[in-house]
Structures are given as C-alpha cells and as structure tokens.
C-alpha cells in the first residue's frame, strides 16, 4: 500500500469555506495557554485579600512592639509566608484541574473522531483490492469499451449503491487516462499528470497493492481535494500479468466527516479534520476556511485560539494507526467556545463539593491549610498586646 498526499490545492468541504491569502492573519491569532477561569481568579482574589490583612497585622504588631522581636509576631509572619505559598499552590492546582478537564473532553473527542476515520478508511483498503479483480471490469478494460459502455455504467452504479461511502468509480487506462466514470462516462477529461507519475512510481512497478491518493485532481473536479483508492486491474489477477489499467474509488469524505462530526462533537463542541500538515480538510465550524493552517495549535496541550474575535479552547491529536494502517496521517482538532462564566462553569468548574474530593495536590493543600489555621489560632491564643 502506498499513500500519497499533495499539499497543493484546497481541502475537502463539510462546513468550511474556501480560504483566501488574507484571511488567516485577521481571523486566527497565535494560540496561547489556557487562562484560569473566573471562579479561580475570584478565589485567588479572596485569598489575596486575606494575605493583605495578615501583612497589616504583622506590620502593626512590629510597630507596636518595643523589641520588634515578639515571638507571636514572628509566628504571624511565618503563617503569612506559608499562607502565600498555599495561595500559589491552590491556584496552580485548580488551574491544572481545569486544564485536565478540557484535555479530557477536547482530546477525547478529537481522538475518537480521527480514529473512527482511520478505522473506516482501513476497511476501504480491503474494498479496492477485491473490486479490482471484478470480472466485468476486467472484460471492459480488455476490450475497446464501445460495445459495453452502457453495461459498465450500470455496473459502476451498482457499486456506488452497494458501497455508499464512494461518490464515484473511475476506470483509467494503463497510461492513467480516464476511460469512463459515473461523472464522466465518455472519459473526456485530461490526464492528471501528477496522478500518473504517482502510479508510475508505485503501482505500475509492483511496489504496492494499491495507492491512496489525496490531492486536487481534474478527475474529481467537484472536490477541492479528492481521496482516491486506486488499484491496478490485471488481465490475470492471480498471476498479476498484463496491467489493463486502474480502478479508482472516490471516497466521499464530505459525508463521512459530516456523520462523524454529528456523532462525536455534541452541541457544545466543534471538530475539524486536518491533513498531515495541519491544514483544514473538513470542519463543523462555519468560521474555519479550507486549507487554513493549524499546524501547531493545541498539539502539546489545550490552548486558546481567537476566531472572528471569539476565544476557543482547542486540542489537536494525530490519528492512531489501525493494524499498521495510518493512511494520510490525519489529525483532528476539537474546539469549544469560551463564552462566559455560565458556560465555562457548566463544563469544567468545580463546586465546593468537587474541590473536597479532588486528588493529588489539592489533598496536600487541604492539609497545609489545616496546619496554617492551627498555627494562626495558637498565635491568637498566646497573643500578648505590647504595653508602653
């Protein structure tokens, strides 16, 4: 099996729009780290207020003390230092929990979507090998084609009716010229030179059983980039003798991604399929343009993108190979709009009950808070107001 993707040309379309040379810089800004939500900032503000009071207490006590070395005041200063450390740890831990929540929901959806596509395309690799040995197709390719043109058209239509994931079936001669297809029965389309070169370098030399070709092509002009599964048609499939031409199945990536997006995305999330270079192939986001680049966005973790002035949290993942098949090395990016406290807290915010049960750092922070409270109580109990 050989896979080939040409970077030139535009991508497939679901809800995305053709891109222009000036669109990207005005619509998509460089990704940035996910900022803490409003509820974490509010908690940090409350802790900052308490920290300020501790600082005032320590300062007033030192001014009022004759010696300036009162043990109780030293205890208050120690409590203040530990409190400041606790404040930083708490804000960091809550922010990490917040980011992990987004990582789970965004990364999970992106992974499911792209792995579903890889699995479905793996099954197509079996289709092409089987169908290329079809007796009716071999008979047509071994003849001049004129006498059985109507018969082959009916035969190809049955293919599409049975294998609904394809939107066209094409038969090419040994030189890569179109003989017939459902869209162009007369084959009056110029040869795709890039495709012919790919066929010459792979299938015609016996280097692979089939070619997976993803690029713009005049053979499928209705697609910005067509996804073709191509296999040689041999006069004798068992001996792989004379090559009569090629069978090409045009995979309907539009319908496939529309179905996957509807099943996986949900009402609050958006998905976009990206090629191996990070460019949009298909998307459920109307604001995204075909061929728009997201090469680095969300690859290392959850990040924030600006689209049309709106902030989106995003996470990008690469598809996992299935039984050794990785196809075009597809990527998928999942996004959700960061549009206010209500939605954000509805998705990922922790209530007071949630905070009580979080693990890891938050458990240690709770213990540290208890120690600080005990020390502060002890300082108050032992406090002696200095006298002049």
Short mmCIF file of C-alpha atoms in Angstrom, two decimals:
data_model
loop_
_atom_site.label_atom_id
_atom_site.label_comp_id
_atom_site.label_asym_id
_atom_site.label_seq_id
_atom_site.Cartn_x
_atom_site.Cartn_y
_atom_site.Cartn_z
CA UNK A 1 0.00 0.00 0.00
CA UNK A 2 1.22 3.46 -0.87
CA UNK A 3 -0.29 6.69 0.39
CA UNK A 4 0.26 10.00 -1.29
CA UNK A 5 -0.95 13.46 -0.41
CA UNK A 6 -0.20 16.54 -2.45
CA UNK A 7 -0.04 19.77 -0.48
CA UNK A 8 -1.16 21.99 -3.32
CA UNK A 9 -4.83 22.70 -3.85
CA UNK A 10 -7.60 23.20 -1.36
CA UNK A 11 -9.18 20.79 1.05
CA UNK A 12 -12.41 18.87 1.15
CA UNK A 13 -15.53 20.68 2.35
CA UNK A 14 -18.11 19.97 5.03
CA UNK A 15 -18.94 23.27 6.67
CA UNK A 16 -15.67 25.01 5.98
CA UNK A 17 -15.24 27.73 3.39
CA UNK A 18 -12.51 28.32 0.81
CA UNK A 19 -9.65 30.30 2.27
CA UNK A 20 -8.05 33.42 0.92
CA UNK A 21 -4.50 34.65 1.28
CA UNK A 22 -5.51 37.42 3.67
CA UNK A 23 -7.98 35.56 5.83
CA UNK A 24 -5.68 33.70 8.18
CA UNK A 25 -3.82 36.64 9.67
CA UNK A 26 -7.00 38.53 10.50
CA UNK A 27 -9.08 35.68 11.82
CA UNK A 28 -6.79 33.25 13.63
CA UNK A 29 -4.19 34.50 16.08
CA UNK A 30 -1.31 32.59 17.59
CA UNK A 31 -2.51 30.11 20.22
CA UNK A 32 -1.93 30.94 23.85
CA UNK A 33 -2.13 28.97 27.07
CA UNK A 34 -5.49 28.34 28.67
CA UNK A 35 -6.11 31.04 31.25
CA UNK A 36 -7.63 30.33 34.68
CA UNK A 37 -11.42 30.71 34.67
CA UNK A 38 -13.28 33.44 36.53
CA UNK A 39 -14.06 31.30 39.56
CA UNK A 40 -10.36 30.56 40.16
CA UNK A 41 -9.50 34.23 39.79
CA UNK A 42 -12.26 35.05 42.26
CA UNK A 43 -10.92 32.57 44.81
CA UNK A 44 -7.41 33.93 44.33
CA UNK A 45 -8.70 37.46 44.87
CA UNK A 46 -10.32 36.44 48.15
CA UNK A 47 -7.10 34.79 49.30
CA UNK A 48 -5.17 37.88 48.27
CA UNK A 49 -7.46 39.95 50.48
CA UNK A 50 -6.70 37.69 53.46
CA UNK A 51 -3.00 37.86 52.66
CA UNK A 52 -3.15 41.64 52.79
CA UNK A 53 -4.80 41.52 56.23
CA UNK A 54 -2.09 39.21 57.54
CA UNK A 55 0.52 41.66 56.24
CA UNK A 56 -1.24 44.54 58.01
CA UNK A 57 -1.45 42.58 61.28
CA UNK A 58 2.26 41.73 61.14
CA UNK A 59 3.23 45.29 60.30
CA UNK A 60 1.12 46.87 63.04
CA UNK A 61 2.39 44.36 65.57
CA UNK A 62 6.01 45.09 64.73
CA UNK A 63 5.47 48.84 65.02
CA UNK A 64 3.72 48.46 68.38
CA UNK A 65 6.30 46.04 69.78
CA UNK A 66 9.16 47.53 71.88
CA UNK A 67 11.69 44.92 70.87
CA UNK A 68 10.43 44.18 67.37
CA UNK A 69 11.13 40.51 68.05
CA UNK A 70 7.94 39.37 69.67
CA UNK A 71 7.57 35.62 69.26
CA UNK A 72 3.88 35.84 68.48
CA UNK A 73 4.55 38.32 65.70
CA UNK A 74 7.23 36.03 64.33
CA UNK A 75 4.61 33.29 64.31
CA UNK A 76 2.23 35.55 62.39
CA UNK A 77 4.96 36.29 59.83
CA UNK A 78 5.61 32.57 59.46
CA UNK A 79 1.91 31.93 58.96
CA UNK A 80 1.81 34.68 56.36
CA UNK A 81 4.69 33.13 54.39
CA UNK A 82 3.07 29.71 54.44
CA UNK A 83 -0.27 31.24 53.50
CA UNK A 84 1.26 32.90 50.44
CA UNK A 85 2.80 29.61 49.35
CA UNK A 86 -0.52 27.87 49.89
CA UNK A 87 -2.29 30.50 47.81
CA UNK A 88 0.04 29.88 44.86
CA UNK A 89 -0.27 26.10 45.19
CA UNK A 90 -4.05 26.26 45.37
CA UNK A 91 -4.40 28.48 42.30
CA UNK A 92 -1.96 26.28 40.38
CA UNK A 93 -3.72 23.06 41.35
CA UNK A 94 -7.17 24.38 40.47
CA UNK A 95 -5.90 25.66 37.13
CA UNK A 96 -4.31 22.28 36.38
CA UNK A 97 -7.55 20.51 37.24
CA UNK A 98 -9.38 22.94 34.96
CA UNK A 99 -6.95 22.27 32.10
CA UNK A 100 -7.13 18.50 32.65
CA UNK A 101 -10.89 18.68 32.35
CA UNK A 102 -10.57 20.38 28.97
CA UNK A 103 -7.85 17.93 27.97
CA UNK A 104 -10.22 15.06 28.68
CA UNK A 105 -13.26 16.39 26.84
CA UNK A 106 -11.46 18.00 23.90
CA UNK A 107 -8.66 15.48 23.47
CA UNK A 108 -11.09 12.62 23.89
CA UNK A 109 -13.46 13.87 21.22
CA UNK A 110 -10.67 14.63 18.76
CA UNK A 111 -9.15 11.18 19.29
CA UNK A 112 -12.45 9.37 18.81
CA UNK A 113 -13.24 11.30 15.62
CA UNK A 114 -9.90 10.80 13.88
CA UNK A 115 -9.59 7.16 14.94
CA UNK A 116 -13.08 6.46 13.58
CA UNK A 117 -11.96 7.86 10.23
CA UNK A 118 -8.74 5.82 10.21
CA UNK A 119 -10.69 2.64 11.01
CA UNK A 120 -13.24 3.32 8.27
CA UNK A 121 -10.54 4.06 5.70
CA UNK A 122 -8.71 0.87 6.65
CA UNK A 123 -11.80 -1.06 5.60
CA UNK A 124 -11.77 0.75 2.25
CA UNK A 125 -8.30 -0.64 1.59
CA UNK A 126 -9.92 -4.07 1.51
CA UNK A 127 -12.63 -2.90 -0.91
CA UNK A 128 -10.22 -1.76 -3.58
CA UNK A 129 -8.24 -4.98 -3.65
CA UNK A 130 -11.38 -7.07 -4.02
CA UNK A 131 -13.18 -4.91 -6.57
CA UNK A 132 -10.16 -4.58 -8.85
CA UNK A 133 -10.47 -8.30 -9.65
CA UNK A 134 -14.10 -7.93 -10.79
CA UNK A 135 -14.68 -9.97 -13.96
CA UNK A 136 -16.97 -7.40 -15.62
CA UNK A 137 -14.45 -4.63 -15.10
CA UNK A 138 -11.59 -6.76 -16.43
CA UNK A 139 -13.63 -7.63 -19.52
CA UNK A 140 -14.38 -3.98 -20.17
CA UNK A 141 -10.77 -2.92 -19.72
CA UNK A 142 -9.61 -5.73 -22.05
CA UNK A 143 -11.94 -4.52 -24.83
CA UNK A 144 -12.30 -1.33 -26.82
CA UNK A 145 -15.12 -0.34 -24.45
CA UNK A 146 -17.57 0.93 -27.07
CA UNK A 147 -19.73 -2.19 -27.18
CA UNK A 148 -20.19 -2.47 -23.41
CA UNK A 149 -20.21 1.16 -22.27
CA UNK A 150 -23.83 1.06 -21.08
CA UNK A 151 -23.26 -2.22 -19.28
CA UNK A 152 -20.20 -0.91 -17.42
CA UNK A 153 -22.08 2.22 -16.35
CA UNK A 154 -24.84 0.10 -14.83
CA UNK A 155 -22.18 -1.99 -13.14
CA UNK A 156 -20.45 1.04 -11.63
CA UNK A 157 -23.77 2.43 -10.40
CA UNK A 158 -24.39 -0.83 -8.56
CA UNK A 159 -21.01 -0.37 -6.88
CA UNK A 160 -21.94 3.06 -5.57
CA UNK A 161 -25.37 1.85 -4.46
CA UNK A 162 -23.82 -1.04 -2.54
CA UNK A 163 -20.75 0.78 -1.23
CA UNK A 164 -22.37 4.09 -0.29
CA UNK A 165 -19.13 5.60 1.04
CA UNK A 166 -17.99 6.22 -2.55
CA UNK A 167 -19.33 9.02 -4.73
CA UNK A 168 -17.67 7.94 -7.97
CA UNK A 169 -15.94 4.98 -9.58
CA UNK A 170 -13.30 5.63 -12.23
CA UNK A 171 -11.57 3.37 -14.73
CA UNK A 172 -8.20 4.55 -16.07
CA UNK A 173 -6.19 3.00 -18.87
CA UNK A 174 -2.61 1.85 -18.39
CA UNK A 175 -1.36 5.38 -19.19
CA UNK A 176 -3.52 6.97 -16.50
CA UNK A 177 -6.09 8.41 -18.94
CA UNK A 178 -9.73 8.24 -17.86
CA UNK A 179 -11.75 5.74 -19.88
CA UNK A 180 -15.03 6.09 -18.03
CA UNK A 181 -16.56 7.06 -14.71
CA UNK A 182 -20.01 7.78 -13.35
CA UNK A 183 -19.41 11.53 -13.55
CA UNK A 184 -17.73 11.39 -16.98
CA UNK A 185 -18.99 8.33 -18.91
CA UNK A 186 -17.18 9.40 -22.09
CA UNK A 187 -13.87 9.90 -20.30
CA UNK A 188 -13.42 13.37 -21.81
CA UNK A 189 -11.11 14.61 -19.03
CA UNK A 190 -7.40 15.39 -19.48
CA UNK A 191 -4.94 13.07 -17.82
CA UNK A 192 -3.84 14.02 -14.32
CA UNK A 193 -0.08 14.13 -14.76
CA UNK A 194 0.64 14.16 -11.02
CA UNK A 195 -1.53 11.10 -10.53
CA UNK A 196 0.05 9.30 -13.46
CA UNK A 197 3.50 9.97 -12.04
CA UNK A 198 2.39 8.55 -8.69
CA UNK A 199 1.01 5.46 -10.42
CA UNK A 200 4.23 5.00 -12.36
CA UNK A 201 6.33 5.23 -9.22
CA UNK A 202 4.27 2.81 -7.17
CA UNK A 203 1.63 0.52 -8.61
CA UNK A 204 2.97 0.02 -12.12
CA UNK A 205 6.31 -1.12 -10.68
CA UNK A 206 4.67 -3.54 -8.27
CA UNK A 207 5.76 -1.66 -5.16
CA UNK A 208 2.31 -1.75 -3.59
CA UNK A 209 -1.09 -3.38 -3.88
CA UNK A 210 -2.94 -0.10 -4.06
CA UNK A 211 -2.39 3.64 -3.92
CA UNK A 212 -4.19 6.02 -1.58
CA UNK A 213 -4.11 9.40 -3.30
CA UNK A 214 -5.23 12.66 -1.67
CA UNK A 215 -4.95 15.75 -3.86
CA UNK A 216 -6.79 18.10 -6.17
CA UNK A 217 -7.42 16.32 -9.47
CA UNK A 218 -9.36 17.07 -12.68
CA UNK A 219 -10.78 13.56 -12.44
CA UNK A 220 -12.91 14.68 -9.48
CA UNK A 221 -13.38 18.41 -10.12
CA UNK A 222 -16.20 18.81 -7.60
CA UNK A 223 -13.74 18.20 -4.75
CA UNK A 224 -11.11 20.62 -3.52
CA UNK A 225 -9.04 17.54 -2.78
CA UNK A 226 -10.20 14.07 -3.71
CA UNK A 227 -9.42 10.93 -1.72
CA UNK A 228 -8.91 8.09 -4.20
CA UNK A 229 -8.19 4.42 -3.58
CA UNK A 230 -6.52 3.09 -6.74
CA UNK A 231 -5.56 -0.46 -7.66
CA UNK A 232 -4.19 -1.97 -10.88
CA UNK A 233 -6.50 -4.15 -12.97
CA UNK A 234 -4.64 -7.20 -14.24
CA UNK A 235 -5.64 -9.44 -17.10
CA UNK A 236 -4.91 -12.36 -14.80
CA UNK A 237 -5.24 -11.24 -11.14
CA UNK A 238 -3.68 -14.43 -9.82
CA UNK A 239 -0.52 -14.07 -11.88
CA UNK A 240 -0.64 -10.24 -11.93
CA UNK A 241 0.27 -10.39 -15.60
CA UNK A 242 -0.60 -7.62 -18.06
CA UNK A 243 -1.85 -4.41 -16.43
CA UNK A 244 -5.02 -3.36 -18.25
CA UNK A 245 -5.47 -0.14 -16.32
CA UNK A 246 -6.57 1.07 -12.93
CA UNK A 247 -9.69 1.11 -10.79
CA UNK A 248 -10.13 4.24 -8.67
CA UNK A 249 -12.74 4.60 -5.93
CA UNK A 250 -13.53 8.18 -4.90
CA UNK A 251 -14.21 8.19 -1.17
CA UNK A 252 -16.96 10.60 -0.09
CA UNK A 253 -15.03 12.36 2.66
CA UNK A 254 -17.74 15.03 2.95
CA UNK A 255 -20.43 12.62 4.05
CA UNK A 256 -18.07 10.58 6.19
CA UNK A 257 -16.88 13.54 8.23
CA UNK A 258 -20.38 15.01 8.50
CA UNK A 259 -21.53 11.74 10.04
CA UNK A 260 -18.55 11.54 12.41
CA UNK A 261 -18.89 15.17 13.49
CA UNK A 262 -22.59 14.71 14.26
CA UNK A 263 -21.90 11.59 16.31
CA UNK A 264 -18.89 12.84 18.26
CA UNK A 265 -18.98 16.62 18.56
CA UNK A 266 -22.09 17.24 20.66
CA UNK A 267 -23.82 20.59 20.98
CA UNK A 268 -21.02 22.46 22.78
CA UNK A 269 -18.01 21.30 20.78
CA UNK A 270 -16.68 21.64 17.24
CA UNK A 271 -14.33 19.40 15.27
CA UNK A 272 -12.08 19.88 12.27
CA UNK A 273 -10.20 17.26 10.27
CA UNK A 274 -6.65 18.31 9.37
CA UNK A 275 -4.17 16.83 6.93
CA UNK A 276 -0.66 15.79 7.99
CA UNK A 277 0.49 19.40 7.56
CA UNK A 278 -2.20 20.73 9.90
CA UNK A 279 -4.44 22.26 7.21
CA UNK A 280 -8.22 22.11 7.38
CA UNK A 281 -9.76 19.38 5.24
CA UNK A 282 -13.26 19.37 6.72
CA UNK A 283 -14.86 21.15 9.64
CA UNK A 284 -18.06 21.56 11.61
CA UNK A 285 -17.07 25.19 12.33
CA UNK A 286 -18.52 27.61 9.76
CA UNK A 287 -15.83 30.17 10.63
CA UNK A 288 -12.99 27.90 9.50
CA UNK A 289 -11.75 28.09 5.92
CA UNK A 290 -10.49 25.16 3.91
CA UNK A 291 -6.72 24.83 3.84
CA UNK A 292 -6.39 27.06 6.91
CA UNK A 293 -3.32 26.12 8.93
CA UNK A 294 -3.48 24.82 12.49
CA UNK A 295 -0.13 23.05 12.37
CA UNK A 296 0.92 23.85 15.95
CA UNK A 297 -2.39 24.73 17.59
CA UNK A 298 -3.13 22.52 20.58
CA UNK A 299 -0.54 19.87 19.74
CA UNK A 300 1.19 19.99 23.13
CA UNK A 301 -1.91 20.57 25.25
CA UNK A 302 -5.05 22.66 25.49
CA UNK A 303 -4.57 26.15 24.05
CA UNK A 304 -6.76 29.13 23.22
CA UNK A 305 -7.40 30.36 19.67
CA UNK A 306 -9.14 33.52 18.53
CA UNK A 307 -11.58 33.04 15.64
CA UNK A 308 -13.56 36.06 14.48
CA UNK A 309 -12.88 37.73 17.82
CA UNK A 310 -14.13 34.75 19.85
CA UNK A 311 -11.92 32.67 22.12
CA UNK A 312 -11.90 28.89 21.65
CA UNK A 313 -10.15 26.27 23.74
CA UNK A 314 -8.65 23.68 21.39
CA UNK A 315 -6.78 20.39 21.44
CA UNK A 316 -5.22 18.68 18.42
CA UNK A 317 -4.34 14.98 18.17
CA UNK A 318 -2.98 12.68 15.48
CA UNK A 319 -4.82 9.54 14.46
CA UNK A 320 -3.57 6.19 15.72
CA UNK A 321 -2.58 3.58 13.17
CA UNK A 322 -5.02 0.67 12.92
CA UNK A 323 -3.46 -2.73 12.22
CA UNK A 324 -0.47 -0.99 10.67
CA UNK A 325 -2.57 1.35 8.54
CA UNK A 326 -2.20 5.09 9.16
CA UNK A 327 -3.42 6.38 5.81
CA UNK A 328 -2.78 10.08 5.31
CA UNK A 329 -1.65 10.62 8.92
CA UNK A 330 -4.78 12.60 9.65
CA UNK A 331 -5.10 14.99 12.59
CA UNK A 332 -8.21 16.24 14.32
CA UNK A 333 -8.69 19.40 16.37
CA UNK A 334 -11.55 19.81 18.85
CA UNK A 335 -12.72 23.25 19.93
CA UNK A 336 -15.19 24.78 22.34
CA UNK A 337 -16.05 28.43 22.65
CA UNK A 338 -15.06 30.18 25.86
CA UNK A 339 -18.12 32.38 26.06
CA UNK A 340 -18.69 33.46 29.63
CA UNK A 341 -18.80 32.16 33.16
CA UNK A 342 -22.06 30.27 32.86
CA UNK A 343 -20.92 28.00 30.07
CA UNK A 344 -17.39 27.62 31.40
CA UNK A 345 -18.51 26.68 34.87
CA UNK A 346 -21.17 24.41 33.46
CA UNK A 347 -18.47 22.43 31.68
CA UNK A 348 -15.48 22.38 33.95
CA UNK A 349 -15.95 24.37 37.14
CA UNK A 350 -15.60 22.67 40.49
CA UNK A 351 -18.22 23.23 43.13
CA UNK A 352 -17.24 23.30 46.80
CA UNK A 353 -18.17 19.63 46.99
CA UNK A 354 -16.00 18.83 43.95
CA UNK A 355 -12.99 20.60 45.46
CA UNK A 356 -13.31 18.46 48.61
CA UNK A 357 -12.75 15.27 46.62
CA UNK A 358 -10.01 16.21 44.16
CA UNK A 359 -6.82 14.23 44.47
CA UNK A 360 -3.10 14.86 44.31
CA UNK A 361 -2.01 18.39 45.05
CA UNK A 362 -5.37 19.50 46.39
CA UNK A 363 -5.26 16.87 49.14
CA UNK A 364 -1.87 18.15 50.29
CA UNK A 365 -3.11 21.75 50.09
CA UNK A 366 -6.02 20.91 52.36
CA UNK A 367 -3.60 19.51 54.95
CA UNK A 368 -1.40 22.59 54.70
CA UNK A 369 -4.42 24.85 55.18
CA UNK A 370 -5.33 22.95 58.35
CA UNK A 371 -1.81 23.42 59.73
CA UNK A 372 -1.87 27.14 58.98
CA UNK A 373 -5.24 27.51 60.69
CA UNK A 374 -3.92 25.73 63.80
CA UNK A 375 -0.81 27.92 63.90
CA UNK A 376 -2.86 31.06 63.50
CA UNK A 377 -5.21 30.00 66.29
CA UNK A 378 -2.21 29.30 68.54
CA UNK A 379 -0.80 32.75 67.78
CA UNK A 380 -4.11 34.36 68.73
CA UNK A 381 -4.42 32.36 71.97
CA UNK A 382 -0.87 33.22 73.04
CA UNK A 383 -1.07 36.81 71.87
CA UNK A 384 0.07 39.47 74.36
CA UNK A 385 -0.72 43.04 73.43
CA UNK A 386 2.51 45.05 73.98
CA UNK A 387 2.31 47.82 76.54
CA UNK A 388 4.35 51.02 76.52
#
